Short mmCIF file of C-alpha atoms in Angstrom, two decimals:
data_model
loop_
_atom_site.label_atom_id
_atom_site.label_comp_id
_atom_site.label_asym_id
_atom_site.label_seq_id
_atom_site.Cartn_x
_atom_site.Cartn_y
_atom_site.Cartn_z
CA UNK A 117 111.46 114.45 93.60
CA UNK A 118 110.51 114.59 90.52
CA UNK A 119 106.87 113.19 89.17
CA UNK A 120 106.63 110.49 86.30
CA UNK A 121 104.61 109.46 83.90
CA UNK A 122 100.34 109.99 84.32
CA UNK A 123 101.04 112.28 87.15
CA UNK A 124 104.23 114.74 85.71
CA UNK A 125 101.97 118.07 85.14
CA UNK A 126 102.24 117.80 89.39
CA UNK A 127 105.90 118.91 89.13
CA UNK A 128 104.53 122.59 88.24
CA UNK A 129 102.44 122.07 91.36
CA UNK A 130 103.49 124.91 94.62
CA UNK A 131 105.30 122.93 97.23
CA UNK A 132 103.22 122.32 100.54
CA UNK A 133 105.52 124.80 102.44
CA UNK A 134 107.24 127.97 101.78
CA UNK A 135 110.76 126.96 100.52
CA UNK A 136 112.63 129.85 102.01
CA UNK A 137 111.76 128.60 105.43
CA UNK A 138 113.70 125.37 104.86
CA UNK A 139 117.38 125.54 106.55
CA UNK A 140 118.77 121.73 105.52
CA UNK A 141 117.72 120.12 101.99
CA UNK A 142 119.26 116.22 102.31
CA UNK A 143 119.72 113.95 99.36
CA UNK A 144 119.32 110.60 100.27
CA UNK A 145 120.32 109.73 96.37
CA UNK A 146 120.42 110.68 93.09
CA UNK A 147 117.57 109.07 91.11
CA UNK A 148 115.53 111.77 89.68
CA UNK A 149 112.04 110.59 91.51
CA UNK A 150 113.84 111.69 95.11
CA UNK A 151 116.26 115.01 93.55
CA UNK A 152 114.78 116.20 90.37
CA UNK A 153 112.70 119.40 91.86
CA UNK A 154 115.61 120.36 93.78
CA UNK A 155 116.77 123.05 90.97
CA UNK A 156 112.40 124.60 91.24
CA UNK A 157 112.90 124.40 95.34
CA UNK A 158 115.92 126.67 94.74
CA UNK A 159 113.92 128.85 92.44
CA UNK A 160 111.32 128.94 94.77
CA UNK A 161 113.25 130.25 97.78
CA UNK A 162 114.77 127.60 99.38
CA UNK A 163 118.48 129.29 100.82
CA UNK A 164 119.68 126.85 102.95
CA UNK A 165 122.37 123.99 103.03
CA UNK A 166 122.42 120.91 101.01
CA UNK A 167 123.47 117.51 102.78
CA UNK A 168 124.53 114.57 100.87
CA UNK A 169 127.30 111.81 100.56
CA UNK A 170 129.72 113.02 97.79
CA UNK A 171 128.79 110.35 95.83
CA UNK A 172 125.63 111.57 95.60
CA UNK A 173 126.19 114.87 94.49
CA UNK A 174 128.53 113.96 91.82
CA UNK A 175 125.67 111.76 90.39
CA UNK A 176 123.20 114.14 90.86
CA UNK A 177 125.07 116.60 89.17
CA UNK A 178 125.02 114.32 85.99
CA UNK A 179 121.26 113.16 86.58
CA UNK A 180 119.99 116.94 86.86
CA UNK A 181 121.87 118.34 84.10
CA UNK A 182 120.16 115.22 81.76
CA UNK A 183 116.90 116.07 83.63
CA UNK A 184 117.25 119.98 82.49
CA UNK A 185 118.03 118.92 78.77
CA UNK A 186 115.14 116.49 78.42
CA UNK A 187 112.93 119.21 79.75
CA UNK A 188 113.92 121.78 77.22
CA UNK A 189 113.74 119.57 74.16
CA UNK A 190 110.07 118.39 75.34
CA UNK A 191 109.33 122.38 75.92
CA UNK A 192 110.70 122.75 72.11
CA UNK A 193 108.97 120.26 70.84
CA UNK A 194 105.26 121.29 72.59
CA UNK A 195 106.13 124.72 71.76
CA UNK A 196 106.60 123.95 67.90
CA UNK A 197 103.43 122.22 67.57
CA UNK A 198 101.92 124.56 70.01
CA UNK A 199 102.64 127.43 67.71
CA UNK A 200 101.17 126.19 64.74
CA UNK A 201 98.02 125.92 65.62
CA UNK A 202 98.22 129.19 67.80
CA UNK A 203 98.16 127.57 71.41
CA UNK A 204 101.43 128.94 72.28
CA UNK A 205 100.21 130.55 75.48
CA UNK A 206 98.76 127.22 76.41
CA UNK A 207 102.32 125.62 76.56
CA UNK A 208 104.28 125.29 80.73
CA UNK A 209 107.38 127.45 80.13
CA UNK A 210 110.70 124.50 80.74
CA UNK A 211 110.79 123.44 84.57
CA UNK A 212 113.96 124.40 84.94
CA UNK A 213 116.93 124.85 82.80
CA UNK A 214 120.83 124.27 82.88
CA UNK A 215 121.74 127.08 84.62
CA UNK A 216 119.16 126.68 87.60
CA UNK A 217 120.95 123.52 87.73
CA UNK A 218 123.94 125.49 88.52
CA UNK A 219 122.29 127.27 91.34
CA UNK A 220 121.68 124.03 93.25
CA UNK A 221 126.08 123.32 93.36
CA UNK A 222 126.51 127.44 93.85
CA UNK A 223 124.58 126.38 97.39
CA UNK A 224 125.93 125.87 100.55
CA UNK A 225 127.12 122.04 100.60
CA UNK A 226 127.66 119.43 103.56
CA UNK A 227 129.21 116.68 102.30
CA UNK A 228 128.62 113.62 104.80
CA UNK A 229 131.03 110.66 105.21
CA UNK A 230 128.65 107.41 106.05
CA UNK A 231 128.41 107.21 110.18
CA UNK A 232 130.03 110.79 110.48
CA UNK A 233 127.86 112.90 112.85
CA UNK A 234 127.10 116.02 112.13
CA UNK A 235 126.04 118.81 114.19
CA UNK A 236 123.16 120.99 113.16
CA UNK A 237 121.22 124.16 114.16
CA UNK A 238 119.34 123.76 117.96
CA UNK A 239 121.10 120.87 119.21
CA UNK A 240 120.20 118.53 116.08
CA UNK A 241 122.73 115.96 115.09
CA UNK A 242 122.61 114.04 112.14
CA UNK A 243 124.22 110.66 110.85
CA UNK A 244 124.20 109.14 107.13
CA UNK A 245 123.81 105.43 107.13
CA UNK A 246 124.32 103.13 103.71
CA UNK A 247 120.98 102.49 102.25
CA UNK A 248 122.75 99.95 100.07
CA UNK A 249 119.73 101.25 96.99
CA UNK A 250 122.56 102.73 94.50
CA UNK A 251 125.87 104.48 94.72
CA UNK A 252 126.46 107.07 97.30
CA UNK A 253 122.77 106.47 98.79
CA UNK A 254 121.83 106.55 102.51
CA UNK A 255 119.05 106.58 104.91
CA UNK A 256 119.01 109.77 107.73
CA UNK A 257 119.41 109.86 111.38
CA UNK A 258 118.21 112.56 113.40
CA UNK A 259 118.73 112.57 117.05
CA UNK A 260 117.59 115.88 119.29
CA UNK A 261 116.29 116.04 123.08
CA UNK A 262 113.08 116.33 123.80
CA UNK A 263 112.36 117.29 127.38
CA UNK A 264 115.95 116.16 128.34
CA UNK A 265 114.99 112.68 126.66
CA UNK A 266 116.83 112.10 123.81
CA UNK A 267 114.42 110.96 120.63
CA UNK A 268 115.72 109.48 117.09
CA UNK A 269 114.25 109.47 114.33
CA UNK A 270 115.05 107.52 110.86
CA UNK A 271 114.36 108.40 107.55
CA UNK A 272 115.27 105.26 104.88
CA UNK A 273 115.68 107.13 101.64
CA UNK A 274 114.76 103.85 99.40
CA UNK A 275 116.51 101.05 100.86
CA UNK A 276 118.08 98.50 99.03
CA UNK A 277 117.79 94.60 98.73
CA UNK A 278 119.94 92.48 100.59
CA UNK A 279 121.36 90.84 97.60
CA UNK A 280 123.39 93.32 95.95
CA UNK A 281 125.14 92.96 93.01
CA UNK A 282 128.00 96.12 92.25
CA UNK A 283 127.81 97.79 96.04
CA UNK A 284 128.23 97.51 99.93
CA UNK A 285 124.83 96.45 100.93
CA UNK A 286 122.44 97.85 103.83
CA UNK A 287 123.79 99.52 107.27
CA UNK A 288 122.03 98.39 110.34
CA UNK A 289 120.99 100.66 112.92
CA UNK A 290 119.73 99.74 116.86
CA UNK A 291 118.34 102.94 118.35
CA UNK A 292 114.77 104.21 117.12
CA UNK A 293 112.14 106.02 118.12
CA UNK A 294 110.51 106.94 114.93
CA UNK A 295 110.96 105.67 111.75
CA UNK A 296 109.98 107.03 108.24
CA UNK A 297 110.40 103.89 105.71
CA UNK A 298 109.68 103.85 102.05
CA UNK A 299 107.41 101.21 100.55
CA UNK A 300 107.77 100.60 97.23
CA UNK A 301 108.31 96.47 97.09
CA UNK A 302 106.14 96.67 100.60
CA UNK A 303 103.62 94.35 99.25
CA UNK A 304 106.10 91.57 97.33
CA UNK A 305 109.07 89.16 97.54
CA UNK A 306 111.12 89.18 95.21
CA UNK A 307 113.15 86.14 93.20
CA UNK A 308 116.53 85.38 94.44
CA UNK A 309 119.05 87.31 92.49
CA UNK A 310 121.21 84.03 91.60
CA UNK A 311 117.68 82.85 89.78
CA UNK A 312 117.82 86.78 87.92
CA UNK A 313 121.39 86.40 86.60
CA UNK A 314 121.34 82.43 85.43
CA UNK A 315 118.19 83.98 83.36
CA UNK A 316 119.40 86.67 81.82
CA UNK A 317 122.83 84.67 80.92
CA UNK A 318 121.06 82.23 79.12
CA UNK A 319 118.53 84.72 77.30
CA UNK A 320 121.93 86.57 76.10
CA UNK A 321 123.82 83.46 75.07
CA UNK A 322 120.84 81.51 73.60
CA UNK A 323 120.31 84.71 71.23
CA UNK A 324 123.86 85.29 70.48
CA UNK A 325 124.25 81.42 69.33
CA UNK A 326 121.22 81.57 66.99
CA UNK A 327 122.60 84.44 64.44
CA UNK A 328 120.64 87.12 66.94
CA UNK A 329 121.29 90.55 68.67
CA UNK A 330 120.23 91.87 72.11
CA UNK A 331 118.44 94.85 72.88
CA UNK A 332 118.59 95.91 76.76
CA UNK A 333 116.66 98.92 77.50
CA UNK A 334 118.38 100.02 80.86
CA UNK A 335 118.16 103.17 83.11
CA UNK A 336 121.45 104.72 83.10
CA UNK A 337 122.09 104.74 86.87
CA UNK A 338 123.46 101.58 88.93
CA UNK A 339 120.97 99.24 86.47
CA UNK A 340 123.55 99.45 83.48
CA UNK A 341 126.25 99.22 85.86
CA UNK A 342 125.16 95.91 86.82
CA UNK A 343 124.79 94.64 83.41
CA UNK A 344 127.85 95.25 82.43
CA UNK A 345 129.43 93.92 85.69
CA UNK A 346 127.61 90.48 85.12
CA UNK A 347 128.78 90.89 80.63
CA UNK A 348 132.16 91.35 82.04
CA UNK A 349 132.07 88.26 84.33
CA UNK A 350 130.59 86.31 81.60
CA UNK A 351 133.34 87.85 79.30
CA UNK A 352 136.16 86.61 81.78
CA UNK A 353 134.47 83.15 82.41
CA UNK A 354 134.68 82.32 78.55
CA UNK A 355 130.33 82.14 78.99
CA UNK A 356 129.74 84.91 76.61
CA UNK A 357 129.80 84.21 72.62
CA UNK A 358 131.75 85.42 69.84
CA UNK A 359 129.97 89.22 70.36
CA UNK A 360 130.17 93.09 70.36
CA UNK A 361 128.84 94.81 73.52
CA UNK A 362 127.47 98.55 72.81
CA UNK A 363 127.12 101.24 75.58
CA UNK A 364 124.61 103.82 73.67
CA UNK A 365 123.81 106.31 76.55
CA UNK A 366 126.08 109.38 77.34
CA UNK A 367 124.13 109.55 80.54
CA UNK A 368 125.07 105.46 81.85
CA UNK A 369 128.78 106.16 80.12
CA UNK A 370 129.15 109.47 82.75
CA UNK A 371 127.28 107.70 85.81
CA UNK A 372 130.11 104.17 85.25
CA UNK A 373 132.77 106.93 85.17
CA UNK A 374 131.77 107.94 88.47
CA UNK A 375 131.03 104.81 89.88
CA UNK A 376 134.76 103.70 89.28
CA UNK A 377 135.20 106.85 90.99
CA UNK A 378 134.34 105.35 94.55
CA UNK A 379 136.10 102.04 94.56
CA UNK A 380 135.33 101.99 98.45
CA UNK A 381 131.64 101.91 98.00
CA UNK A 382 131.82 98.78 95.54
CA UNK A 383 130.61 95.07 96.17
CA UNK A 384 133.94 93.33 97.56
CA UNK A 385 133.91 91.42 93.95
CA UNK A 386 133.73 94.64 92.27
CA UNK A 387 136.34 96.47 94.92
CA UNK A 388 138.33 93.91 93.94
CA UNK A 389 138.64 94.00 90.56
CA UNK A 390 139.21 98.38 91.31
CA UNK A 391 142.22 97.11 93.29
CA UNK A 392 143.88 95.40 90.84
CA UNK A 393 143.73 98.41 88.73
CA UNK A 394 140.78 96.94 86.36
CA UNK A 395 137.56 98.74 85.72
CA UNK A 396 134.82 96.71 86.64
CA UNK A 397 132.55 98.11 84.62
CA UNK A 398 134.86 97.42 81.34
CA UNK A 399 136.13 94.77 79.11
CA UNK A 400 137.85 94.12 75.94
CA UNK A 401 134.35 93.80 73.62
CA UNK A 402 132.65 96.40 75.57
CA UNK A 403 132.52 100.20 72.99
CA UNK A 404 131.21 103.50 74.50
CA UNK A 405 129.22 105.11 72.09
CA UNK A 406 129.23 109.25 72.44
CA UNK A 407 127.91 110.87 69.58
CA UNK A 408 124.39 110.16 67.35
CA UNK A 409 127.24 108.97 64.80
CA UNK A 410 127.88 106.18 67.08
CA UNK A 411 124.74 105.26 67.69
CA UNK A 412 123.81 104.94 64.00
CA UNK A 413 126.71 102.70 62.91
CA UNK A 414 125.71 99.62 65.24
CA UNK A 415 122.48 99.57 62.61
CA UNK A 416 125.28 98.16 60.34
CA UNK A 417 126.02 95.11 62.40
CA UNK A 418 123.75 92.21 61.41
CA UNK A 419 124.22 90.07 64.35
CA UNK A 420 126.45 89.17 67.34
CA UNK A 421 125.70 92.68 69.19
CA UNK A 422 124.77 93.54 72.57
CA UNK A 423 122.74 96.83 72.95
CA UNK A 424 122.84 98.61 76.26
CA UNK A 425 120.66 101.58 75.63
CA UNK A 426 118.20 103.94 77.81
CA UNK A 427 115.38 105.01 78.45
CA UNK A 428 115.13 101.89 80.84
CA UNK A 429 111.19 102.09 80.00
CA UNK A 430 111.22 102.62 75.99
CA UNK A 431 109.59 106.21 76.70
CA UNK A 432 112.48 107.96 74.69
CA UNK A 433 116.21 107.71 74.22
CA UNK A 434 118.52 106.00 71.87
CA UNK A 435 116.41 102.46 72.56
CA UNK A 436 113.58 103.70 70.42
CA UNK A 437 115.74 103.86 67.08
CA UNK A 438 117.12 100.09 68.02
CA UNK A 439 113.71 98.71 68.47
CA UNK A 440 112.78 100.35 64.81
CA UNK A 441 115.42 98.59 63.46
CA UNK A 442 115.59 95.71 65.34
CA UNK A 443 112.13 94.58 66.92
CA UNK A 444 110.42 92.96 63.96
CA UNK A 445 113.48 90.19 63.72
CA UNK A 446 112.70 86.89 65.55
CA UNK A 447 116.26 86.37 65.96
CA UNK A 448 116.69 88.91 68.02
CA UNK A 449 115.68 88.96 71.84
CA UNK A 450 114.46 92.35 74.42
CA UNK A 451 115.21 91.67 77.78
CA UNK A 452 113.88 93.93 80.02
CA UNK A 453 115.55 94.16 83.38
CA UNK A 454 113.63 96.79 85.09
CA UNK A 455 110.18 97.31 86.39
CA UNK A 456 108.37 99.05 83.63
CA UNK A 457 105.37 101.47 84.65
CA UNK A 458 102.34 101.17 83.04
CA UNK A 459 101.09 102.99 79.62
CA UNK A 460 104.82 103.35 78.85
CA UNK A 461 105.96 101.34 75.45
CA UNK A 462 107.94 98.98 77.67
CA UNK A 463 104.79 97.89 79.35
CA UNK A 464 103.02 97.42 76.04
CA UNK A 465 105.81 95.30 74.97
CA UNK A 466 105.62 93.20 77.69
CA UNK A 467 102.16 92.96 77.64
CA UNK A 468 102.01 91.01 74.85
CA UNK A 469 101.53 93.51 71.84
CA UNK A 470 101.72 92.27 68.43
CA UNK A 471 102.79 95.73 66.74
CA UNK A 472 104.05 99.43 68.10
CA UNK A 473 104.10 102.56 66.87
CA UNK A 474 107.54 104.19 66.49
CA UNK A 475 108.35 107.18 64.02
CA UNK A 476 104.86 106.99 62.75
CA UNK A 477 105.86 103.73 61.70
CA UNK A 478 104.06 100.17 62.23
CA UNK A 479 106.72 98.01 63.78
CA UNK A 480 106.04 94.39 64.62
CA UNK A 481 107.24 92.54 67.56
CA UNK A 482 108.63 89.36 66.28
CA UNK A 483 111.65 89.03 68.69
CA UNK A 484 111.81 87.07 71.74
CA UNK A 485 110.86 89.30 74.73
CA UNK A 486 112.40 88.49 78.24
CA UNK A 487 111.22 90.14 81.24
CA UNK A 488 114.03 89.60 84.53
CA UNK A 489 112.59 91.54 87.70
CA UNK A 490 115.02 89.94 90.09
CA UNK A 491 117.37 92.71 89.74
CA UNK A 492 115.85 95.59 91.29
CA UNK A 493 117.65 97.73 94.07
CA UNK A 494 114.86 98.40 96.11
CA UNK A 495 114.24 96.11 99.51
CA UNK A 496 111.39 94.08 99.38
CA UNK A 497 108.73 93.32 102.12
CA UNK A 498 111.38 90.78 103.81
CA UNK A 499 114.34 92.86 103.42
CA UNK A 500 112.83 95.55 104.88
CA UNK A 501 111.51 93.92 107.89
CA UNK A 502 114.67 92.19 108.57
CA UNK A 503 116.13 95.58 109.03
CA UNK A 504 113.59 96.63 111.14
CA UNK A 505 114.02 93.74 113.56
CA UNK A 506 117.42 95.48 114.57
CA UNK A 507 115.78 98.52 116.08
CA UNK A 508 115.40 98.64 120.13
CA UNK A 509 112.76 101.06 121.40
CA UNK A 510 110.73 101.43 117.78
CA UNK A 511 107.47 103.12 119.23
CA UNK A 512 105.49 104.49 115.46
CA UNK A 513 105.94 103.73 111.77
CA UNK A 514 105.30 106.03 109.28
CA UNK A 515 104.89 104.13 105.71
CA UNK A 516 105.70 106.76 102.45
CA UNK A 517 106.52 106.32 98.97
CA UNK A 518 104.44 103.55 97.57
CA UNK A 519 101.18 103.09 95.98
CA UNK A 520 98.63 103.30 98.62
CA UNK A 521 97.65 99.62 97.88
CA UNK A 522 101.14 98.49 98.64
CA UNK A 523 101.48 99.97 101.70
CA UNK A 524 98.49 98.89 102.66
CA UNK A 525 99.80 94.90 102.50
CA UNK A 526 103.13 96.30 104.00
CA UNK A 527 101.26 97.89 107.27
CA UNK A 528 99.59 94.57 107.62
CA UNK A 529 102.50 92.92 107.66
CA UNK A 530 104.86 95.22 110.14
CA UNK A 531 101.32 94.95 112.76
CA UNK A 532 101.93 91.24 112.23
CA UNK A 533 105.26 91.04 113.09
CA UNK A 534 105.82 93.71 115.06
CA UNK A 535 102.63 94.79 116.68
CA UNK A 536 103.50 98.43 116.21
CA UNK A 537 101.23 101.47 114.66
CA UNK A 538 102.14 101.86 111.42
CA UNK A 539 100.67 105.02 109.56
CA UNK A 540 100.12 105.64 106.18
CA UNK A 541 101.14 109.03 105.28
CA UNK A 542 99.13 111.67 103.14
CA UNK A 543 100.74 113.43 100.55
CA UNK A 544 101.22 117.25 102.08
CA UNK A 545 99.77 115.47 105.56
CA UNK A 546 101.41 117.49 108.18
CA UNK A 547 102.89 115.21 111.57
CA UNK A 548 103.45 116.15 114.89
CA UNK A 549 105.85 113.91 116.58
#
């Protein structure tokens, strides 16, 4: 995965093993914090097969190529200013580029049906379950014999909430040994989902009614695609104003193609709608917007619009030119509907700042500023103990991916329930089990 934010010069770091000894790479989904050093792994050596659901590598496809072109427009940039002051050789050349992008689908691919088991090298097999996180995500299986005992290990990927909005939630699983969980929400509950939506419906139509437009910074992947699933219900339901919706992200426009794509993976709301030959992604207000053209022309529209635009953080993207023109207006409303990290412009927004900087330009924050967390698709501490409760046989925990602090709280929590080890993994730590 890739590295964000404070810690991204890390992603030019060596990997903690020699690549080319690796014989299965598996994609548990597409966001770019789990896939987006796969195309440097390949350039480093790695030459052996790829496992993921197909979902997932359609998506990653998408996500990787993006990845590739933000990288060499930031190498561009740095180089430009780089070079006129002479630090040239100072500059990281890109990452990676397009066409190491193609490398990782010129690979040898095994593409894994959910439940299907699949034989590997030495006796391994290997099963996919539904993490329920986005499209086309799972959590890994691994069963092998140890001693003519047969051990199984679990891997969860990032595992998703139990109230889901747009896809089939979480698989459950009985038999394990070992398990490798994620902790990202380890440490939180979060607010019912019901309490998320009712909140962001009236933060829409309240600023709608009053003359106003809304800005939604969203990240293009399964966020977006829940936004417009809950605009089109509103649309249906007669509960959303006299509006224009906007789509302004080529990357969320490709990732809603592809999530009509796999009808069978939907919500049974949203497989419903696929059924009847409907998108549900789609209404009659709702415009794409492609091109930089596009984009410009909603600056025209005074009020009544809906802005759907990425980055999901305000760190770059299409959102930056509608908060220039958009952000000082106290008719118009922000709503923020993903966790935003902190030092990025999304966190200063929400912290309360009276002014940004954007274009060299002083722009004050005069419009209303909502801030919805209920919608995130990770687990938190009580979704991911409930599906821990279904293992038989669980004998050590292994807690990654989550601030140390975080899974600190979680561990205390699993010994409380459970009464099992749970150990917090190192970064590079090396485990014998």
């Amino acid at each position: 995965g890739m590295f964000q934010g404070e810690n991204e010069l890390k992603n030019y770091d060596d990997f903690e093993f020699e690549p080319y000894t690796i014989d299965y790479l598996i994609m548990t989904h597409a966001h770019i914090d789990h896939i987006g050093r796969v195309p440097k792994l390949m350039n480093d050596g790695f030459k052996g097969e790829i496992i993921a659901t197909d979902a997932t590598f359609d998506i990653a496809q998408i996500m990787l190529l993006d990845s590739a072109n933000i990288i060499e427009e930031e190498y561009q940039t740095l180089y430009k200013k780089a070079l006129r002051c002479g630090e040239e050789d100072m500059i990281n050349e890109p990452l990676y580029l397009k066409e190491d992008v193609k490398k990782v689908y010129d690979a040898k691919h095994i593409v894994a049906q959910y439940q299907e088991t699949i034989h590997l090298k030495s006796g391994i097999t290997l099963t996919l379950g539904n993490a329920g996180h986005i499209m086309g995500s799972a959590f890994v299986v691994i069963s092998y014999d140890e001693y003519e005992i047969s051990r199984t290990i679990i891997f969860s990927g990032d595992i998703g909430a139990k109230e889901r909005l747009i896809i089939d939630g979480l698989d459950f699983v009985k038999k394990v040994d070992l398990l490798f969980i994620e902790s990202t929400y380890g440490d939180r509950i979060h607010k019912p989902l019901t309490q998320s939506i009712d909140e962001f419906k009236k933060a829409v139509t309240t600023t709608i009614k009053a003359g106003g437009n809304v800005l939604i910074p969203s990240f293009a992947l399964e966020r977006t695609q829940e936004i417009l699933w809950i605009l089109r219900e509103m649309y249906k339901a007669n509960e959303l104003p006299k509006c224009r919706v906007f789509l302004d992200s080529p990357l969320a426009i490709k990732a809603t193609e592809l999530y009509k794509k796999y009808p069978l993976q939907l919500s049974e709301g949203c497989e419903t709608v696929a059924e009847s030959g409907e998108s549900p992604f789609t209404f009659e207000t709702l415009e794409f917007c492609q091109t930089r053209e596009d984009s410009m022309r909603i600056n025209e529209i005074k009020k009544g619009a809906i802005i759907i635009a990425g980055s999901g953080m305000c760190t770059g993207g299409r959102i930056m030119h509608h908060l220039k023109h958009r952000l000082w207006n106290p008719l118009n409303a922000v709503i923020f509907v993903g966790y935003q990290v902190k030092n990025t412009l999304g966190r200063i927004i929400i912290d309360g700042a009276e002014s940004i900087s954007l274009y060299r330009e002083s722009i004050n924050v005069k419009s209303n500023i909502y801030t919805i967390n209920g919608f995130s698709a990770h687990g938190d501490q009580n979704d991911m103990i409930e599906w821990m409760e279904n293992f038989e046989k669980l004998e050590k925990i292994f807690l990654i991916h989550g601030e140390v602090e975080k899974m600190e709280l979680f561990r205390d929590a699993i010994i409380k329930r459970f009464n099992i080890r749970a150990h917090i993994v190192e970064k590079g730590e090396p485990l014998h089990v």
